[in-house]
Amino acid sequence: SSSSGEGVDRVKTLLQLCVDRYYVSPGQSNTELFQRGMSCCYGPLGMELRRNLLQQWWLSVTGPTQQVFGINTLSSSKDTATDGLRFVESEHLKPILEQQELSKEQLVQKIQTLIQRSPSLRTGFLQGALEQFVPSLELVNRKLPFGLAETGLCFQPRDGSGCPAEVTQTSLVWFCPPRTSSQWLDHWSRQRLKWWRQFALSPSEFSSSDVPEQELEESATRGARILYSFPWGQEPLETLWSRGSTELLQTHKGVRTKLQCRDGRKSIPHVISVTGNMDRGVMAFLSNSLQQLKKEESKQKMLQRKVLKLHPVLAPVKVALDIGRGTTVELRQVCEGLLQEFMEAKISTWPGYLETKPTSMEQLNTKYDEMGVLFTVVISENTLESGLLQVRSRDTTIKETKHISEIKNFLSRYISAADNI
Amino acid sequence: SSSSGEGVDRVKTLLQLCVDRYYVSPGQSNTELFQRGMSCCYGPLGMELRRNLLQQWWLSVTGPTQQVFGINTLSSSKDTATDGLRFVESEHLKPILEQQELSKEQLVQKIQTLIQRSPSLRTGFLQGALEQFVPSLELVNRKLPFGLAETGLCFQPRDGSGCPAEVTQTSLVWFCPPRTSSQWLDHWSRQRLKWWRQFALSPSEFSSSDVPEQELEESATRGARILYSFPWGQEPLETLWSRGSTELLQTHKGVRTKLQCRDGRKSIPHVISVTGNMDRGVMAFLSNSLQQLKKEESKQKMLQRKVLKLHPVLAPVKVALDIGRGTTVELRQVCEGLLQEFMEAKISTWPGYLETKPTSMEQLNTKYDEMGVLFTVVISENTLESGLLQVRSRDTTIKETKHISEIKNFLSRYISAADNI
């Protein structure tokens, strides 16, 4: 159909833009990983976008209204009971294979022992958080509810492509009184959906839905998903499970006294897990923010202006610094002063003035719009004379004249206003 | 000797404090990992300290005066040429072992093929950065010098303990003209040492030294190390190598035209690698900042006051909020308002007022000093009447009275002043 054709075109355009504009490293297998919601080689802008996204996730989850503590667990475990991706180091296999005197049975036996003693790579953060539950109880004086948060790499068994897939996961494991676990699942579903939509250009492309009973994980009594509508269909960004207390008890070998909390009665907490895929989150926001607008001034056939309208908080580059007409050496000095000023105010800046390839202003604007740069500041001869410079907005394309002394505060105010919505 | 006995005591005290005060999760094998400079299970405070340290490293390396871009590469690779930690998934081994009809030779053959096709886990970021060199050239218009930065988990072959060791590494790979590579190594050694000392209570415990010729890595012509003097001896925190262009050429199969840069002549850049271990960095700063002071007021034998004098920028908790005498409900409301205000100003706050165990002010001060909390704010009946509250400083132990309306700005100013030194 024509609409799925459009979808395919849109995906192609997005992937090409991501490669051209330093979000994703080139190479077909790399862009395939990216499209499948796996961790891939990111360029500087993609890497910064993911940083910003993780930072916002962290702030929202560990925010002031809830008791959530960050932890760090190991990505590999020698605990043979854990449900990870068990692996054998080739350096340990080789000497066994070289033992000429072994019979086939002895060889098989030795390798099986090696497998049993081999560590596993985590596929998620749940197990680590369950293990950290007991040491964390002291932090909260055994009072429910509270949560443990972690972000980082998790691994999935390798598929046809030959590599184990890596995913940048976010995890909140929430411990709550059994009688309110269902409300807490609802609370976190609402809270998470609100969070995703807060940064969206088209919020309706983010949605949530309950997991149908037949798709429930073994230990879960209820589940919910936050979904994003990609051109090729819906994919989950975050998954929430209401897991009861079975896994927590298993992890601590059923010693109930260690696990009991104070919530009016002495109860074993129920566990809500909230697991996100931030690599897919990066792609969702890139897909969500790409606007293709017909250029009005264009006389040729259907020239399009592509703009990555990323939310100001997520945009990896807030401002680009460029030079217009004038003596390059002097203008560069002004740029360097401004760059320093912006960096001190933690405004992420693209030093376009270092570029030595000649480009027209129009080409620059096209490039920065596709990079999602919020503002372009142009320093020219005029700046040296009067202190005035040009500021162009990505979203309005309007150019304003401002004094050099007010530009930093203007940018800071714009970004922090967007931050507090 | 007595001084080494003191060292052992100091290490014991430090490790116990780290476990008690939520820096490191309990368990002997975990604290051993920590002491060996490996990634371990961190508690909320350790996790936040490492975040702060990584954040500062990132700001210092990608700062305004140098062209450094962040990238993200994969932690596993199916490239059989790379020098990683090759591993075989047990799920792929098992079916081979179960094939009854195979002879021993066939079995060995099959497993060897499996090993050859198996992916490897990275032991460092160098290879990834060398691969990203060509796509990055466009960013800098083929102009030297520039750098690629990455931080995250790397793996080391497992030792006796059975688990592959994980390390949180920082990596700057710097590409520069061959004729200035030696100056750049010196530049980065100086810059890195300065950075470590900037956050130190006793800067002299951080030092740098050239790597003796017999310890040079194969590809390196020169090397330098940033060292920290732990009670048990010196350990490297960051290692710098001047590596020439051999590995870069190998990675790109010797295609010189792809690699040539503009620096007056057409040259293949030399590579400087700067690799840090931020888990050991966390331990270095904890060790460096622990002060044990004799309590003056104490009548008993040698009571010591332990203070973790972490640099304000690194301290995981900037302020603790507690309540003194008064009606708990009303005081808590004041605390919640302040907490909200602090969080919006991104001041990391410990909500001590939620604690329901009765504790004396002295016990609280002891606890917060050991946690390294910069300030303790106490809200009391007086606050409700006059708006005045008590602020205690970790470093001076002096209690000041301040008005509730000025406390946020006081804290913000204190932290940002420390940030700009």
PDB file of C-alpha atoms in Angstrom, chain A residues 215-411:
ATOM      1  CA  GLU A 215       1.795 -13.301  27.185  1.00  0.00           C
ATOM      2  CA  LEU A 216       2.515 -12.937  30.911  1.00  0.00           C
ATOM      3  CA  GLU A 217       5.957 -13.979  32.121  1.00  0.00           C
ATOM      4  CA  GLU A 218       5.931 -17.030  34.343  1.00  0.00           C
ATOM      5  CA  SER A 219       6.243 -15.214  37.642  1.00  0.00           C
ATOM      6  CA  ALA A 220       4.054 -12.234  36.741  1.00  0.00           C
ATOM      7  CA  THR A 221       0.433 -11.696  37.652  1.00  0.00           C
ATOM      8  CA  ARG A 222       0.028  -8.532  35.586  1.00  0.00           C
ATOM      9  CA  GLY A 223       2.055  -6.614  33.047  1.00  0.00           C
ATOM     10  CA  ALA A 224       2.015  -3.402  31.035  1.00  0.00           C
ATOM     11  CA  ARG A 225       4.034  -2.048  28.159  1.00  0.00           C
ATOM     12  CA  ILE A 226       4.966   1.410  26.948  1.00  0.00           C
ATOM     13  CA  LEU A 227       4.947   1.203  23.157  1.00  0.00           C
ATOM     14  CA  TYR A 228       6.183   3.336  20.305  1.00  0.00           C
ATOM     15  CA  SER A 229       4.590   3.287  16.852  1.00  0.00           C
ATOM     16  CA  PHE A 230       7.485   2.982  14.439  1.00  0.00           C
ATOM     17  CA  PRO A 231       6.705   3.197  10.728  1.00  0.00           C
ATOM     18  CA  TRP A 232       6.962  -0.621  10.661  1.00  0.00           C
ATOM     19  CA  GLY A 233       4.771  -1.222  13.699  1.00  0.00           C
ATOM     20  CA  GLN A 234       4.665  -0.990  17.473  1.00  0.00           C
ATOM     21  CA  GLU A 235       7.632  -1.959  19.619  1.00  0.00           C
ATOM     22  CA  PRO A 236       7.951  -1.942  23.412  1.00  0.00           C
ATOM     23  CA  LEU A 237      10.146   0.725  25.015  1.00  0.00           C
ATOM     24  CA  GLU A 238       9.511  -0.162  28.626  1.00  0.00           C
ATOM     25  CA  THR A 239       7.907  -3.227  30.196  1.00  0.00           C
ATOM     26  CA  LEU A 240       6.373  -3.390  33.651  1.00  0.00           C
ATOM     27  CA  TRP A 241       5.638  -6.612  35.530  1.00  0.00           C
ATOM     28  CA  SER A 242       3.911  -7.200  38.819  1.00  0.00           C
ATOM     29  CA  ARG A 243       5.950 -10.190  39.999  1.00  0.00           C
ATOM     30  CA  GLY A 244       4.737 -11.033  43.489  1.00  0.00           C
ATOM     31  CA  SER A 245       7.344 -12.206  45.988  1.00  0.00           C
ATOM     32  CA  THR A 246       8.323 -15.641  44.600  1.00  0.00           C
ATOM     33  CA  GLU A 247      11.621 -14.583  42.983  1.00  0.00           C
ATOM     34  CA  LEU A 248      12.614 -12.467  45.967  1.00  0.00           C
ATOM     35  CA  LEU A 249      12.070 -15.466  48.259  1.00  0.00           C
ATOM     36  CA  GLN A 250      13.995 -17.763  45.900  1.00  0.00           C
ATOM     37  CA  THR A 251      16.926 -15.350  45.739  1.00  0.00           C
ATOM     38  CA  HIS A 252      17.161 -15.296  49.523  1.00  0.00           C
ATOM     39  CA  LYS A 253      16.548 -19.030  49.882  1.00  0.00           C
ATOM     40  CA  GLY A 254      13.172 -18.555  51.521  1.00  0.00           C
ATOM     41  CA  VAL A 255      14.485 -16.922  54.702  1.00  0.00           C
ATOM     42  CA  ARG A 256      11.360 -14.846  55.343  1.00  0.00           C
ATOM     43  CA  THR A 257      12.626 -13.078  58.483  1.00  0.00           C
ATOM     44  CA  LYS A 258      15.387 -11.400  56.479  1.00  0.00           C
ATOM     45  CA  LEU A 259      12.863 -10.032  54.019  1.00  0.00           C
ATOM     46  CA  GLN A 260      10.073  -8.830  56.259  1.00  0.00           C
ATOM     47  CA  CYS A 261       9.228  -5.157  56.092  1.00  0.00           C
ATOM     48  CA  ARG A 262       7.193  -2.772  58.166  1.00  0.00           C
ATOM     49  CA  ASP A 263       4.029  -1.602  56.472  1.00  0.00           C
ATOM     50  CA  GLY A 264       1.564  -1.966  59.296  1.00  0.00           C
ATOM     51  CA  ARG A 265       1.943  -5.757  59.260  1.00  0.00           C
ATOM     52  CA  LYS A 266       5.097  -7.782  58.787  1.00  0.00           C
ATOM     53  CA  SER A 267       4.981  -8.694  55.130  1.00  0.00           C
ATOM     54  CA  ILE A 268       7.245  -9.921  52.373  1.00  0.00           C
ATOM     55  CA  PRO A 269       7.191  -7.187  49.727  1.00  0.00           C
ATOM     56  CA  HIS A 270       5.861  -7.638  46.242  1.00  0.00           C
ATOM     57  CA  VAL A 271       8.118  -6.721  43.385  1.00  0.00           C
ATOM     58  CA  ILE A 272       7.287  -4.476  40.422  1.00  0.00           C
ATOM     59  CA  SER A 273       9.908  -4.435  37.678  1.00  0.00           C
ATOM     60  CA  VAL A 274      10.148  -1.602  35.148  1.00  0.00           C
ATOM     61  CA  THR A 275      12.633  -2.420  32.385  1.00  0.00           C
ATOM     62  CA  GLY A 276      13.430  -0.079  29.518  1.00  0.00           C
ATOM     63  CA  ASN A 277      15.443  -0.321  26.322  1.00  0.00           C
ATOM     64  CA  MET A 278      17.175   3.030  25.868  1.00  0.00           C
ATOM     65  CA  ASP A 279      18.743   2.133  22.525  1.00  0.00           C
ATOM     66  CA  ARG A 280      15.250   1.722  21.162  1.00  0.00           C
ATOM     67  CA  GLY A 281      14.324   4.878  23.085  1.00  0.00           C
ATOM     68  CA  VAL A 282      16.983   6.794  21.153  1.00  0.00           C
ATOM     69  CA  MET A 283      15.531   5.522  17.886  1.00  0.00           C
ATOM     70  CA  ALA A 284      11.968   6.322  18.989  1.00  0.00           C
ATOM     71  CA  PHE A 285      12.828   9.947  19.711  1.00  0.00           C
ATOM     72  CA  LEU A 286      14.810  10.294  16.479  1.00  0.00           C
ATOM     73  CA  SER A 287      11.894   8.834  14.537  1.00  0.00           C
ATOM     74  CA  ASN A 288       9.379  10.925  16.461  1.00  0.00           C
ATOM     75  CA  SER A 289      11.212  14.199  15.965  1.00  0.00           C
ATOM     76  CA  LEU A 290      12.017  13.992  12.244  1.00  0.00           C
ATOM     77  CA  GLN A 291       9.898  16.511  10.378  1.00  0.00           C
ATOM     78  CA  GLN A 292       9.937  16.659   6.623  1.00  0.00           C
ATOM     79  CA  LEU A 293       8.616  19.980   5.386  1.00  0.00           C
ATOM     80  CA  LYS A 294       8.172  21.087   1.818  1.00  0.00           C
ATOM     81  CA  LYS A 295      10.440  23.996   1.092  1.00  0.00           C
ATOM     82  CA  GLU A 296       8.290  26.893   0.047  1.00  0.00           C
ATOM     83  CA  GLU A 297      10.911  28.857  -1.798  1.00  0.00           C
ATOM     84  CA  SER A 298      11.939  25.880  -3.878  1.00  0.00           C
ATOM     85  CA  LYS A 299      11.218  26.045  -7.609  1.00  0.00           C
ATOM     86  CA  GLN A 300      12.428  22.498  -8.202  1.00  0.00           C
ATOM     87  CA  LYS A 301      10.324  19.403  -7.656  1.00  0.00           C
ATOM     88  CA  MET A 302       9.461  18.676  -4.019  1.00  0.00           C
ATOM     89  CA  LEU A 303      12.596  19.810  -2.238  1.00  0.00           C
ATOM     90  CA  GLN A 304      12.204  18.905   1.386  1.00  0.00           C
ATOM     91  CA  ARG A 305      13.535  20.533   4.482  1.00  0.00           C
ATOM     92  CA  LYS A 306      14.358  17.899   7.048  1.00  0.00           C
ATOM     93  CA  VAL A 307      14.431  18.982  10.697  1.00  0.00           C
ATOM     94  CA  LEU A 308      15.171  16.835  13.703  1.00  0.00           C
ATOM     95  CA  LYS A 309      12.942  18.587  16.214  1.00  0.00           C
ATOM     96  CA  LEU A 310      14.361  16.876  19.279  1.00  0.00           C
ATOM     97  CA  HIS A 311      13.202  18.238  22.612  1.00  0.00           C
ATOM     98  CA  PRO A 312      15.612  20.920  23.893  1.00  0.00           C
ATOM     99  CA  VAL A 313      16.553  18.728  26.854  1.00  0.00           C
ATOM    100  CA  LEU A 314      17.427  15.764  24.619  1.00  0.00           C
ATOM    101  CA  ALA A 315      19.060  17.604  21.690  1.00  0.00           C
ATOM    102  CA  PRO A 316      22.741  16.632  21.772  1.00  0.00           C
ATOM    103  CA  VAL A 317      23.918  20.016  20.479  1.00  0.00           C
ATOM    104  CA  LYS A 318      22.186  23.112  21.805  1.00  0.00           C
ATOM    105  CA  VAL A 319      24.009  25.740  19.780  1.00  0.00           C
ATOM    106  CA  ALA A 320      26.354  25.957  16.787  1.00  0.00           C
ATOM    107  CA  LEU A 321      28.899  28.745  16.565  1.00  0.00           C
ATOM    108  CA  ASP A 322      29.770  29.965  13.084  1.00  0.00           C
ATOM    109  CA  ILE A 323      31.438  32.896  11.402  1.00  0.00           C
ATOM    110  CA  GLY A 324      30.098  35.068   8.605  1.00  0.00           C
ATOM    111  CA  ARG A 325      31.923  37.761   6.655  1.00  0.00           C
ATOM    112  CA  GLY A 326      34.955  39.381   8.172  1.00  0.00           C
ATOM    113  CA  THR A 327      38.585  38.754   9.109  1.00  0.00           C
ATOM    114  CA  THR A 328      38.669  35.109  10.081  1.00  0.00           C
ATOM    115  CA  VAL A 329      41.342  35.427  12.767  1.00  0.00           C
ATOM    116  CA  GLU A 330      39.507  38.075  14.767  1.00  0.00           C
ATOM    117  CA  LEU A 331      36.110  36.418  14.402  1.00  0.00           C
ATOM    118  CA  ARG A 332      37.552  33.112  15.586  1.00  0.00           C
ATOM    119  CA  GLN A 333      38.830  34.747  18.734  1.00  0.00           C
ATOM    120  CA  VAL A 334      35.330  35.970  19.500  1.00  0.00           C
ATOM    121  CA  CYS A 335      34.000  32.456  18.881  1.00  0.00           C
ATOM    122  CA  GLU A 336      36.556  30.934  21.209  1.00  0.00           C
ATOM    123  CA  GLY A 337      35.547  33.324  23.980  1.00  0.00           C
ATOM    124  CA  LEU A 338      31.887  32.454  23.503  1.00  0.00           C
ATOM    125  CA  LEU A 339      32.642  28.727  23.335  1.00  0.00           C
ATOM    126  CA  GLN A 340      34.416  28.941  26.669  1.00  0.00           C
ATOM    127  CA  GLU A 341      31.485  30.853  28.149  1.00  0.00           C
ATOM    128  CA  PHE A 342      28.954  28.307  26.836  1.00  0.00           C
ATOM    129  CA  MET A 343      30.961  25.335  28.065  1.00  0.00           C
ATOM    130  CA  GLU A 344      31.189  26.820  31.558  1.00  0.00           C
ATOM    131  CA  ALA A 345      27.416  27.176  31.539  1.00  0.00           C
ATOM    132  CA  LYS A 346      27.284  23.509  30.389  1.00  0.00           C
ATOM    133  CA  ILE A 347      25.628  24.421  27.085  1.00  0.00           C
ATOM    134  CA  SER A 348      26.699  21.803  24.580  1.00  0.00           C
ATOM    135  CA  THR A 349      28.183  23.699  21.630  1.00  0.00           C
ATOM    136  CA  TRP A 350      29.216  22.745  18.081  1.00  0.00           C
ATOM    137  CA  PRO A 351      32.334  24.680  17.076  1.00  0.00           C
ATOM    138  CA  GLY A 352      31.270  25.202  13.443  1.00  0.00           C
ATOM    139  CA  TYR A 353      33.784  28.046  13.072  1.00  0.00           C
ATOM    140  CA  LEU A 354      36.607  25.492  13.091  1.00  0.00           C
ATOM    141  CA  GLU A 355      35.262  24.023   9.870  1.00  0.00           C
ATOM    142  CA  THR A 356      37.584  24.993   7.030  1.00  0.00           C
ATOM    143  CA  LYS A 357      35.445  23.813   4.123  1.00  0.00           C
ATOM    144  CA  PRO A 358      33.623  26.736   2.507  1.00  0.00           C
ATOM    145  CA  THR A 359      29.844  26.373   2.857  1.00  0.00           C
ATOM    146  CA  SER A 360      26.929  28.681   2.246  1.00  0.00           C
ATOM    147  CA  MET A 361      24.649  29.744   5.111  1.00  0.00           C
ATOM    148  CA  GLU A 362      21.879  27.706   3.508  1.00  0.00           C
ATOM    149  CA  GLN A 363      23.970  24.541   3.499  1.00  0.00           C
ATOM    150  CA  LEU A 364      24.873  25.174   7.127  1.00  0.00           C
ATOM    151  CA  ASN A 365      21.247  25.618   8.133  1.00  0.00           C
ATOM    152  CA  THR A 366      20.311  22.381   6.364  1.00  0.00           C
ATOM    153  CA  LYS A 367      23.075  20.565   8.180  1.00  0.00           C
ATOM    154  CA  TYR A 368      22.256  21.953  11.627  1.00  0.00           C
ATOM    155  CA  ASP A 369      18.515  21.334  11.173  1.00  0.00           C
ATOM    156  CA  GLU A 370      19.259  17.720  10.376  1.00  0.00           C
ATOM    157  CA  MET A 371      21.543  17.489  13.398  1.00  0.00           C
ATOM    158  CA  GLY A 372      18.730  18.925  15.532  1.00  0.00           C
ATOM    159  CA  VAL A 373      20.836  21.904  16.714  1.00  0.00           C
ATOM    160  CA  LEU A 374      18.528  24.308  18.577  1.00  0.00           C
ATOM    161  CA  PHE A 375      20.212  27.589  17.661  1.00  0.00           C
ATOM    162  CA  THR A 376      22.867  28.812  15.266  1.00  0.00           C
ATOM    163  CA  VAL A 377      24.875  31.836  16.329  1.00  0.00           C
ATOM    164  CA  VAL A 378      26.733  33.715  13.597  1.00  0.00           C
ATOM    165  CA  ILE A 379      29.557  36.093  14.430  1.00  0.00           C
ATOM    166  CA  SER A 380      30.466  38.608  11.728  1.00  0.00           C
ATOM    167  CA  GLU A 381      32.305  41.884  11.171  1.00  0.00           C
ATOM    168  CA  ASN A 382      29.262  43.557  12.590  1.00  0.00           C
ATOM    169  CA  THR A 383      29.840  41.769  15.911  1.00  0.00           C
ATOM    170  CA  LEU A 384      33.312  43.284  16.193  1.00  0.00           C
ATOM    171  CA  GLU A 385      31.907  46.763  15.582  1.00  0.00           C
ATOM    172  CA  SER A 386      28.657  46.743  17.538  1.00  0.00           C
ATOM    173  CA  GLY A 387      28.611  43.527  19.577  1.00  0.00           C
ATOM    174  CA  LEU A 388      25.574  42.323  17.657  1.00  0.00           C
ATOM    175  CA  LEU A 389      25.233  38.792  16.370  1.00  0.00           C
ATOM    176  CA  GLN A 390      22.634  36.718  14.549  1.00  0.00           C
ATOM    177  CA  VAL A 391      20.755  33.889  16.243  1.00  0.00           C
ATOM    178  CA  ARG A 392      18.706  31.506  14.132  1.00  0.00           C
ATOM    179  CA  SER A 393      16.169  29.170  15.721  1.00  0.00           C
ATOM    180  CA  ARG A 394      15.795  25.617  14.437  1.00  0.00           C
ATOM    181  CA  ASP A 395      12.095  25.544  15.225  1.00  0.00           C
ATOM    182  CA  THR A 396      10.974  28.903  13.852  1.00  0.00           C
ATOM    183  CA  THR A 397      13.802  29.451  11.291  1.00  0.00           C
ATOM    184  CA  ILE A 398      13.591  33.095  12.389  1.00  0.00           C
ATOM    185  CA  LYS A 399      16.842  35.044  12.667  1.00  0.00           C
ATOM    186  CA  GLU A 400      17.114  37.518  15.475  1.00  0.00           C
ATOM    187  CA  THR A 401      19.788  40.052  16.269  1.00  0.00           C
ATOM    188  CA  LYS A 402      21.085  39.926  19.820  1.00  0.00           C
ATOM    189  CA  HIS A 403      23.909  41.521  21.730  1.00  0.00           C
ATOM    190  CA  ILE A 404      26.855  39.237  22.473  1.00  0.00           C
ATOM    191  CA  SER A 405      26.545  39.974  26.195  1.00  0.00           C
ATOM    192  CA  GLU A 406      23.045  38.522  26.429  1.00  0.00           C
ATOM    193  CA  ILE A 407      23.422  35.382  24.296  1.00  0.00           C
ATOM    194  CA  LYS A 408      24.567  32.991  27.039  1.00  0.00           C
ATOM    195  CA  ASN A 409      21.716  33.910  29.353  1.00  0.00           C
ATOM    196  CA  PHE A 410      19.245  33.700  26.500  1.00  0.00           C
ATOM    197  CA  LEU A 411      20.337  30.120  25.739  1.00  0.00           C
TER     198      LEU A 411
END
